[in-house]
Every structure is written in structure tokens, then in C-alpha cells.
Short mmCIF file of C-alpha atoms and ligand atoms in Angstrom, two decimals:
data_model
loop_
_atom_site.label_atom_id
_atom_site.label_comp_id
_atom_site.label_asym_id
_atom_site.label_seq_id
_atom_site.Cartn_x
_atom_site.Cartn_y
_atom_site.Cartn_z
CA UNK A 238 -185.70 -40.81 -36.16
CA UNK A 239 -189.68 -41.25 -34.28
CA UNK A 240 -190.98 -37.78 -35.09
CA UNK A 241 -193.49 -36.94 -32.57
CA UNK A 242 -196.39 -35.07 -35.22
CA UNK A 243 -196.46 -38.48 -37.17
CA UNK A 244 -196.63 -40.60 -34.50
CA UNK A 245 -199.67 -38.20 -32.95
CA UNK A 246 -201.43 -38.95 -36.90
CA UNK A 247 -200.32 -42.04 -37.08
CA UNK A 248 -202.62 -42.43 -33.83
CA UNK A 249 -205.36 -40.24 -34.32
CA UNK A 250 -205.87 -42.05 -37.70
CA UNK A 251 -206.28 -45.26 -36.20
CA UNK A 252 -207.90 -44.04 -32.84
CA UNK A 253 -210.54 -41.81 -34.18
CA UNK A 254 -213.83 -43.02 -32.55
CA UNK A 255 -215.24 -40.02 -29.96
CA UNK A 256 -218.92 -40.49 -29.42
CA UNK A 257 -221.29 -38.43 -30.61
CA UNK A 258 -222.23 -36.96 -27.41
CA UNK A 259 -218.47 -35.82 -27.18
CA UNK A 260 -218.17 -34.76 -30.77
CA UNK A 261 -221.93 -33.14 -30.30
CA UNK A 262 -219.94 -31.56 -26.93
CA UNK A 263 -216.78 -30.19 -28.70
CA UNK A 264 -218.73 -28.82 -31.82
CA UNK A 265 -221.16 -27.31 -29.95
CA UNK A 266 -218.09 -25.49 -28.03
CA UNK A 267 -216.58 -24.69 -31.00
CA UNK A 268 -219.44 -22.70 -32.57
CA UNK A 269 -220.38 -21.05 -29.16
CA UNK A 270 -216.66 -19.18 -29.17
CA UNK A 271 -215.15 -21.38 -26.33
CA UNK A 272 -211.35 -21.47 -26.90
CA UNK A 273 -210.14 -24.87 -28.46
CA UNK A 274 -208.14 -25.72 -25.33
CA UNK A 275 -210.03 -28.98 -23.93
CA UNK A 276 -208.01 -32.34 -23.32
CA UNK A 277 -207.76 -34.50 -26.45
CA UNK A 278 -210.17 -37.57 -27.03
CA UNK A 279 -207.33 -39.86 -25.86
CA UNK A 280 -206.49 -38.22 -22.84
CA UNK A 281 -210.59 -38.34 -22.45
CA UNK A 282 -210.04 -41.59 -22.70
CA UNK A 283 -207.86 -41.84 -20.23
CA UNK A 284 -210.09 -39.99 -17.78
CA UNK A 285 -212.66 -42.32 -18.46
CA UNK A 286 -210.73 -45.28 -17.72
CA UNK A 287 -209.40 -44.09 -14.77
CA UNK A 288 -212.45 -43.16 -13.48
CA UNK A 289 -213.87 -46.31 -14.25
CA UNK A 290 -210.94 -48.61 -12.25
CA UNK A 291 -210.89 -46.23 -9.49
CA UNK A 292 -214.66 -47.51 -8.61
CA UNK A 293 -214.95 -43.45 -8.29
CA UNK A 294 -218.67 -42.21 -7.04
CA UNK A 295 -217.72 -38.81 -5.68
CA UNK A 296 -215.36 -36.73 -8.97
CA UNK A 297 -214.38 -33.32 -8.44
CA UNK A 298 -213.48 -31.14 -11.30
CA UNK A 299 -211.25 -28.09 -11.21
CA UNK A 300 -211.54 -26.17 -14.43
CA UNK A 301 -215.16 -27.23 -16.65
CA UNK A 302 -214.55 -25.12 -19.95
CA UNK A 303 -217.57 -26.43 -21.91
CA UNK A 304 -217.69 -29.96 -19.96
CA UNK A 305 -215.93 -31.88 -22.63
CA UNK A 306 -213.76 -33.47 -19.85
CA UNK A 307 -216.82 -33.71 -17.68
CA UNK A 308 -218.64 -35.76 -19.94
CA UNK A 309 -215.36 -37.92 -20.44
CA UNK A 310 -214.88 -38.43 -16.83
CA UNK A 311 -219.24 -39.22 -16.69
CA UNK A 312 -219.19 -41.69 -19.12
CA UNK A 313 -218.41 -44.51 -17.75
CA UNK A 314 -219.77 -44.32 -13.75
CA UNK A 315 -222.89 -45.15 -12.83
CA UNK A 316 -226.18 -42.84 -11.32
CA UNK A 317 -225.28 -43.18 -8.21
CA UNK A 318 -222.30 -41.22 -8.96
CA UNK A 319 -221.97 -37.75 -8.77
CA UNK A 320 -219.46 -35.00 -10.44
CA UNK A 321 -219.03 -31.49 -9.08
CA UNK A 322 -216.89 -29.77 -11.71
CA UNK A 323 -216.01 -26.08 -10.94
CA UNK A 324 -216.16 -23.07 -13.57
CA UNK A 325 -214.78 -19.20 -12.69
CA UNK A 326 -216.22 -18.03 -16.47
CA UNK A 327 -220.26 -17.54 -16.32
CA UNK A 328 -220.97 -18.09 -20.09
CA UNK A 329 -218.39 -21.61 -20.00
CA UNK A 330 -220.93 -22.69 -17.64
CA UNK A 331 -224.09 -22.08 -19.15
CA UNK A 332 -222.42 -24.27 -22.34
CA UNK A 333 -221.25 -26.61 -20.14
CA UNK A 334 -224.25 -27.50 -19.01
CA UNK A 335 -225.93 -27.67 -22.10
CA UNK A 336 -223.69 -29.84 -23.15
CA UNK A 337 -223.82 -32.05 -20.41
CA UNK A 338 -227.52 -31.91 -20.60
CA UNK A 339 -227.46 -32.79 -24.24
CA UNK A 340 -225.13 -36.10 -23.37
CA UNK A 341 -227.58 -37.49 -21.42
CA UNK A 342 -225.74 -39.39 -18.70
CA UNK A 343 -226.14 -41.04 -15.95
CA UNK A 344 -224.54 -39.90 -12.84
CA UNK A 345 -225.71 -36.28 -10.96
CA UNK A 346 -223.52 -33.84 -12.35
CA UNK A 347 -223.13 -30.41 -10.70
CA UNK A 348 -221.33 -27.08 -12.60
CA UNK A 349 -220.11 -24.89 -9.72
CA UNK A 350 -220.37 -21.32 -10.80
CA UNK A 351 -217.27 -18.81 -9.60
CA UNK A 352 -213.70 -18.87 -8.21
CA UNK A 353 -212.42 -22.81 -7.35
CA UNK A 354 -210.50 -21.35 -4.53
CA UNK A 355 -213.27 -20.16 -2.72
CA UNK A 356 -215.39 -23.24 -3.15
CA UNK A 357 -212.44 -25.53 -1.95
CA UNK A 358 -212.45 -23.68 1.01
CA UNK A 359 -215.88 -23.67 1.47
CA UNK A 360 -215.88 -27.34 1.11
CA UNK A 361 -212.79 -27.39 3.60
CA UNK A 362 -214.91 -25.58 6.16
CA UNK A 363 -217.70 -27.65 5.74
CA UNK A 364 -215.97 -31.12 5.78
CA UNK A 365 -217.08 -31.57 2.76
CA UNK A 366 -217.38 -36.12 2.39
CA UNK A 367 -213.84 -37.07 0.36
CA UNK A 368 -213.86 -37.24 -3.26
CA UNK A 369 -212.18 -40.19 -5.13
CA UNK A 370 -211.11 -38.81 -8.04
CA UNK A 371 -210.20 -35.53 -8.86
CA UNK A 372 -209.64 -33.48 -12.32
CA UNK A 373 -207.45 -30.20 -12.12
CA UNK A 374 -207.33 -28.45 -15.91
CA UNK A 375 -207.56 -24.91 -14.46
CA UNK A 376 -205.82 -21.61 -14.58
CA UNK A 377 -202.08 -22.38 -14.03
CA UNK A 378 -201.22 -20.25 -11.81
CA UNK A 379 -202.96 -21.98 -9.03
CA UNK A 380 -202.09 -25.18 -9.41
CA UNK A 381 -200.17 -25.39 -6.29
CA UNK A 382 -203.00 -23.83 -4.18
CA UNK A 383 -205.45 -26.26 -6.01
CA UNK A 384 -203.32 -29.37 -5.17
CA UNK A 385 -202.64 -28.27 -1.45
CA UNK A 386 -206.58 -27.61 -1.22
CA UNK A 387 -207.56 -31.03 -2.98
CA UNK A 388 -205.53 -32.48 -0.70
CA UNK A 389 -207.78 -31.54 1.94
CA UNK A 390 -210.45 -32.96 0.55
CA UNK A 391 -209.50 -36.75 -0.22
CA UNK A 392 -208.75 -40.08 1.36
CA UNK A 393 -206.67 -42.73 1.13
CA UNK A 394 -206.66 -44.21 -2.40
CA UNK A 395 -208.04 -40.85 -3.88
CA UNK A 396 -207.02 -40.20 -7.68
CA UNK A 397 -205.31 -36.85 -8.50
CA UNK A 398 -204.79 -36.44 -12.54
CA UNK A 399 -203.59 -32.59 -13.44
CA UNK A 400 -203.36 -31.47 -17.24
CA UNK A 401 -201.22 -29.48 -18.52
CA UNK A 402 -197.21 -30.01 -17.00
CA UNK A 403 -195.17 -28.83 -19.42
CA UNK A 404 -195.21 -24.81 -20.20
CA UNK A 405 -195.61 -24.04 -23.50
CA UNK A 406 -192.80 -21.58 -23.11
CA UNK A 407 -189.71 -21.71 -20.80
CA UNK A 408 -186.68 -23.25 -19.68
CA UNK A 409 -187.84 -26.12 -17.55
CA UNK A 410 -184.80 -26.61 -16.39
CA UNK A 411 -183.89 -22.92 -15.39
CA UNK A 412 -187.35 -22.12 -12.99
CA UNK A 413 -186.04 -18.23 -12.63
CA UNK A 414 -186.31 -17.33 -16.40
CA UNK A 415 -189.97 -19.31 -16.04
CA UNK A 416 -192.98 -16.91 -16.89
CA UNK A 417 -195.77 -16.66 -14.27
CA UNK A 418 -197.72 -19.66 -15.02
CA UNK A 419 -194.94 -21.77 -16.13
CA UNK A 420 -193.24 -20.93 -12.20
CA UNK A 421 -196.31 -21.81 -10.86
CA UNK A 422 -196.60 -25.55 -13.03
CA UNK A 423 -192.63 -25.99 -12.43
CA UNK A 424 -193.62 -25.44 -8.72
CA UNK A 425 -196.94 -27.73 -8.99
CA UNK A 426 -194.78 -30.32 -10.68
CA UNK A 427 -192.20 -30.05 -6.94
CA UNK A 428 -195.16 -30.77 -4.98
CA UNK A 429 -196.32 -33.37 -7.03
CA UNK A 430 -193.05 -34.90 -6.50
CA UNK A 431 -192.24 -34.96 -3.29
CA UNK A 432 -195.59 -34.06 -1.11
CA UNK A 433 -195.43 -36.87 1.36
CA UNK A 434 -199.30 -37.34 0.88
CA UNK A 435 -198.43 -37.96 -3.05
CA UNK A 436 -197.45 -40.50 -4.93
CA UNK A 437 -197.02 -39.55 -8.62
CA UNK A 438 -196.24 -40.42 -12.36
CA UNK A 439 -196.06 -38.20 -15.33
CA UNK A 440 -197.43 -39.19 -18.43
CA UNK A 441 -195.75 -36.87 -20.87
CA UNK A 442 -197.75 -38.66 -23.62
CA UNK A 443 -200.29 -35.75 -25.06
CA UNK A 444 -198.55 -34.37 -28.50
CA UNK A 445 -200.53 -31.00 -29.72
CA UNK A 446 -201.32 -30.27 -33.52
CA UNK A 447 -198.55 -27.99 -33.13
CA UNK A 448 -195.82 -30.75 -32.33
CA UNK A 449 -195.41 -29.53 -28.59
CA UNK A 450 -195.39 -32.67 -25.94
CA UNK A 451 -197.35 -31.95 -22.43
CA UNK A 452 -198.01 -34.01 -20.26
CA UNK A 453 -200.67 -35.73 -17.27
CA UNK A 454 -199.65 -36.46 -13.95
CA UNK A 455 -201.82 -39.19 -12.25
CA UNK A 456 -201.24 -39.16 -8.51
CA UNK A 457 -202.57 -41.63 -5.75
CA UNK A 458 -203.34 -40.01 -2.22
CA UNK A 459 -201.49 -41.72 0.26
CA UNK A 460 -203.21 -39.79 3.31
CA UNK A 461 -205.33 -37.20 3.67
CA UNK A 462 -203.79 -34.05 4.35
CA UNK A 463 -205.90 -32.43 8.07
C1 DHB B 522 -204.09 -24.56 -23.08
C2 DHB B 522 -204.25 -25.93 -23.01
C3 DHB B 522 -204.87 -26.50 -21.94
O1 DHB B 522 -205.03 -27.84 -21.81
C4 DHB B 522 -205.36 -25.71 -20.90
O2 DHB B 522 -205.94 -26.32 -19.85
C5 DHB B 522 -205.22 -24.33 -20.97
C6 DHB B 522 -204.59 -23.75 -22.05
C7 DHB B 522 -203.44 -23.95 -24.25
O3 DHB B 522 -203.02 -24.71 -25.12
O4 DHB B 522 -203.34 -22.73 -24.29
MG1 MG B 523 -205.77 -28.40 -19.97
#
């Protein structure tokens, strides 16, 4: 029988290269207090490669924490790109942007200080030019309103990728004994789905320490939603 733990070490042990600048960026975290909740380096890599093949030179980012993901999803685009990543949590962003100061990159990167939902709608208002590619690692419990938002704010051939699909907790497959956030992911994972705008995979390819599987969705927009 595949265990899942050994095949995550079997992985890590072979994969282990993060640059410095994200090792410099996760340490740096670390020793600030910031919880230990970022993506992993190979769903960084991920971002980055994503990023990369989707040409992307507008990236909008739903949820910074201390800009680990932001400097994944930086890495690779060039300095004509920009990034506007959104933070609710006033000291994530002041370490976020020392550590994205600190990795030294290229493209124009932006920290957003305050609620996402309120700039999203700001941005909605203001017909805001489409973003390409778009990160949403946030607080659960929006994900739907984050998703129908984003939506707003794309084009054609946009990239959607969302951490974080499976609840930690819960009965996937009995949504009424779900907790809060896990309703609210169950329900993010429907639109995903089915959204006419939407066309989606799963990835559920991210095994934790702790043995527990979650999973990526990468979505491409089909249509803008007006
Ligand atoms: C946790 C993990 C995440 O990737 C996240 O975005 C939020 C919380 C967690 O393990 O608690
Ligand atoms: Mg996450």
C-alpha cells in the first residue's frame, strides 16, 4: 500500500531546492510570529510555473500572509509585471513587505492593506483593467464571495488557482454536518464546478506534515462575468 507521508518525504527529499530569497522569506516569517500556514515550496512551484505559461503581467493576490506566495508567484515574470496581493492583518503586511523587499524582484509589487472584499469592489466600481492570473489563499469563509468578485475582474483566458479545498475537518460528502468554513469551501468547490464562466481541475496533490491531503484548484475563465 502507497502511504501518502512517505511519498510527501520521499519528495521533499529529492525536491528540496527553495531559493534563498524564499527560505530568507519563510524564516524571516517564522521568527516574526506569522502562523506556519503558507503554501508548500512545491505548490510555490507550481504558482511560479503557472504564472510563467500564462504570459501573466497583471497577478492579483487574495490572502498575502508574509508574501511567501507573492514572491513565488514574482519570481519568474518580468518588470513590466505587476502583483497586487491583498492583506486584512496590518502587522502580515508590514512582513510581507519586508520580505518582498528583501527578495529583490523584478516586477512592481503592491500589498493592499485591509478587507479583500472591499477592495474587489472598489476595483469593480472602478473598472479596474483585467488581471490574468489570480491567487485566492484567504479566509475560507469567503471564498465564494471572492470567486464571484474575481470573476468580475478577469477576461477571457484569466487563471484562477484557490488553496486550500479540502476542510481539515468534516464530512465532505455530508455538507450539513460541515463547520462554517468547511460549508463555505464545499460551496466554493460547487461554484468552481459548475459556474458557466469556469472551467476547473482539482489538484488534490498537497500532502501536510500531518498526513492530511488538500488540494489546488486551477481554473481558466471562460468569460468575464459583467
Ligand atoms: C491553513 C492552511 C492554509 O493553507 C491556509 O491558507 C489557512 C490555514 C491551516 O493549515 O490551518
Ligand atoms: Mg492556504
Amino acid at each position: 500500500m502507497q502511504d501518502p507521508l512517505e511519498i510527501k518525504k520521499y519528495i521533499d527529499k529529492i525536491f528540496t531546492a527553495e531559493e534563498p530569497k524564499l527560505t530568507q522569506a519563510r524564516e524571516n516569517s517564522r521568527r516574526r510570529g506569522l502562523p506556519n500556514i503558507q503554501i508548500s515550496s512545491h505548490m510555490g512551484r507550481l504558482l511560479a510555473l503557472l504564472a510563467y505559461l500564462s504570459k501573466a503581467r497583471r497577478v492579483l493576490e487574495i490572502g498575502t500572509l508574509g508574501g511567501y506566495s507573492t514572491i513565488y508567484l514574482a519570481k519568474n515574470l518580468p518588470k513590466e509585471a505587476e502583483i497586487i496581493t491583498m492583506e486584512i492583518m496590518p502587522g502580515h503586511v508590514q512582513i510581507a513587505r519586508e520580505n518582498i523587499e528583501a527578495a529583490d524582484l523584478a516586477c512592481n509589487i503592491a500589498v493592499l492593506e485591509g478587507e479583500a472584499s472591499k477592495h474587489l469592489d472598489q476595483m469593480i466600481t472602478q473598472k479596474t483593467p483585467p488581471f490574468d492570473f489570480v491567487f485566492i489563499d484567504a479566509d475560507k469563509k469567503n471564498y465564494p464571495n471572492y470567486i464571484i468578485k474575481t470573476l468580475q475582474l478577469v477576461r477571457p483566458g484569466s487563471i484562477i488557482v484557490c488553496d486550500n479545498l479540502i476542510p481539515k475537518r468534516g464530512e465532505l460528502s455530508q455538507p450539513k454536518h460541515l463547520d462554517e468554513n468547511a460549508a463555505a469551501i464545499h460551496h466554493c468547490n460547487q461554484i468552481l464546478a459548475s459556474h458557466p464562466n469556469l472551467e476547473t481541475i482539482v489538484l488534490p496533490a498537497n500532502i501536510k506534515n500531518n498526513g492530511l491531503v488538500d488540494a489546488m484548484s486551477i481554473s481558466i475563465v471562460k468569460q468575464r462575468t459583467l
